PDB file of C-alpha atoms in Angstrom:
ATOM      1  CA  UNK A 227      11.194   0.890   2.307  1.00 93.00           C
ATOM      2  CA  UNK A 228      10.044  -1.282  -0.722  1.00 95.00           C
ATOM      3  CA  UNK A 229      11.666  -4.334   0.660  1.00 97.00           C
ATOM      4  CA  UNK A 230      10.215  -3.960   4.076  1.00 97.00           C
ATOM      5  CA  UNK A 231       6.882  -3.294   2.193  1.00 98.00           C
ATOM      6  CA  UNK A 232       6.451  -6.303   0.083  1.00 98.00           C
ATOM      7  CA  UNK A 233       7.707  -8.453   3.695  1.00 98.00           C
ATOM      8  CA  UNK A 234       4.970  -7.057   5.102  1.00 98.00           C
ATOM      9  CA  UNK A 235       2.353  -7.237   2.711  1.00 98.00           C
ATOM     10  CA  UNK A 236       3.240 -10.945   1.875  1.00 97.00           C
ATOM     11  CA  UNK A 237       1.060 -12.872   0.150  1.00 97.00           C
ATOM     12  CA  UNK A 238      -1.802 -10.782   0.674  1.00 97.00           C
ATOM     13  CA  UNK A 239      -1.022  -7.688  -1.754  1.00 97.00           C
ATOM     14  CA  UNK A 240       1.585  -6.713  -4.536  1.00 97.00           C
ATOM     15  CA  UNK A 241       4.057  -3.771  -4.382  1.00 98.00           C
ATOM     16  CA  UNK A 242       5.443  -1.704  -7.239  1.00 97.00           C
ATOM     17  CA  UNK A 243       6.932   1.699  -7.335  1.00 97.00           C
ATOM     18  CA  UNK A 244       4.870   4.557  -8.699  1.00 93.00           C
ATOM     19  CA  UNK A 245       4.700   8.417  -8.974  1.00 84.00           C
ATOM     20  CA  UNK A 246       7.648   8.778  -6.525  1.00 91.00           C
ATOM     21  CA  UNK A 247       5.428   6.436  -4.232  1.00 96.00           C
ATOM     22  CA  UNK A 248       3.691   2.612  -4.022  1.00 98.00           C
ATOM     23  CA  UNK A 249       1.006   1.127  -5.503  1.00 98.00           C
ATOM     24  CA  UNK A 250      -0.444  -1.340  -3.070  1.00 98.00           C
ATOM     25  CA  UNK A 251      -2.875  -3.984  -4.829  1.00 98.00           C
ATOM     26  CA  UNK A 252      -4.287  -6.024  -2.460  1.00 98.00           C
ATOM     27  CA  UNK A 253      -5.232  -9.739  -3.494  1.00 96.00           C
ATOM     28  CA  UNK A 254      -7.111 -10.792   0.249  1.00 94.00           C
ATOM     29  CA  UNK A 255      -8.690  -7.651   1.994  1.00 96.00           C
ATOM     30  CA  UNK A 256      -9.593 -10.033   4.867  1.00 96.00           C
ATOM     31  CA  UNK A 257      -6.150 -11.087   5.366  1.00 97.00           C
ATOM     32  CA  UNK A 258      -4.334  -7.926   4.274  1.00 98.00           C
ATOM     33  CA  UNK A 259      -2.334  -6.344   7.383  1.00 98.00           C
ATOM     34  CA  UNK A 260      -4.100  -3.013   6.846  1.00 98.00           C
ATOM     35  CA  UNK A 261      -2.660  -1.206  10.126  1.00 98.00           C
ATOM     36  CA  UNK A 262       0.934  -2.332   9.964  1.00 98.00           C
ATOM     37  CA  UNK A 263       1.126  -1.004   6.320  1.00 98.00           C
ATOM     38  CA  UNK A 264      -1.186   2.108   7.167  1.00 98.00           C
ATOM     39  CA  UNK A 265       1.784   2.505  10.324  1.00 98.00           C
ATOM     40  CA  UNK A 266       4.827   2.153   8.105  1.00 98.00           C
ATOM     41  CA  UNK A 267       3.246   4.732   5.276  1.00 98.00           C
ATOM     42  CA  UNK A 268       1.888   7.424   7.769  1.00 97.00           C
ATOM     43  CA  UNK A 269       5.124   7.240  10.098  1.00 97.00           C
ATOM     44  CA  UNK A 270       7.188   8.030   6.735  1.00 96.00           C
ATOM     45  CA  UNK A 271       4.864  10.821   6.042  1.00 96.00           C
ATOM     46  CA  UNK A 272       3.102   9.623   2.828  1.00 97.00           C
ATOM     47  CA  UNK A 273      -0.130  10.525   2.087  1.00 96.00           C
ATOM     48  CA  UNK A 274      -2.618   7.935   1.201  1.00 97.00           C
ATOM     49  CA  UNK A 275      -5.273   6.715  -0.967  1.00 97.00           C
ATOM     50  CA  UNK A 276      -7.402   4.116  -1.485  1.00 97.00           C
ATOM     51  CA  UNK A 277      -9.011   3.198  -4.706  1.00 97.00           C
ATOM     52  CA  UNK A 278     -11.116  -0.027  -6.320  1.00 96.00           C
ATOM     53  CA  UNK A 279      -9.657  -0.714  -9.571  1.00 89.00           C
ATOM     54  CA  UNK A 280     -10.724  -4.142 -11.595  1.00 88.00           C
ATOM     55  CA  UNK A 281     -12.708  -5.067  -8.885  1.00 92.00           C
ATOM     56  CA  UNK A 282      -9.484  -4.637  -6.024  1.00 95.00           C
ATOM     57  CA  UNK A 283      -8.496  -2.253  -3.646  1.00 98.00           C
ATOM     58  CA  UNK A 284      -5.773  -0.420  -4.428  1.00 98.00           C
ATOM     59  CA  UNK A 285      -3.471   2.091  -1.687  1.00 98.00           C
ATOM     60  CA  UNK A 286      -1.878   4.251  -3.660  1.00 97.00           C
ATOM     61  CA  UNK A 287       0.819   6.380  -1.443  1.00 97.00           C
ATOM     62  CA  UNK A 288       3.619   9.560  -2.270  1.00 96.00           C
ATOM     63  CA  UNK A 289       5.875  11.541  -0.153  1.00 96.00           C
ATOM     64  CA  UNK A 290       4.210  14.259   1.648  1.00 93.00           C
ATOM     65  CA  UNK A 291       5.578  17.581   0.582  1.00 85.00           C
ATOM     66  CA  UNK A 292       5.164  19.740   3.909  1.00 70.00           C
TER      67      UNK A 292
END
């Protein structure tokens, strides 16, 4: 799932591996392709959350444990 992350984010955001998740910084908010990562993440089941840090957005996602 990283790999299809970081093709899908592009450009417009970086992609690392954290807490058993992603950490999503995104570099262009207007260009960002919010619902096709938002799809991806939710039809995994990860929860989500969304965070400014140093003046960015930031998703932050993990695993769903239902």
């Amino acid at each position: 799932m990283l790999v299809k992350l970081r093709t899908i984010v592009g450009k417009e955001g970086e992609v690392n591996e954290k807490y058993g998740g992603y950490e999503i910084i995104v570099n262009n908010p207007d260009f960002f392709p919010w619902k096709d990562v938002f799809n991806l993440l939710v039809d995994a089941s990860y929860e989500i959350w969304i965070k400014r840090q140093a003046n960015r957005l930031t998703i932050l996602s993990k695993p769903s444990v239902d």
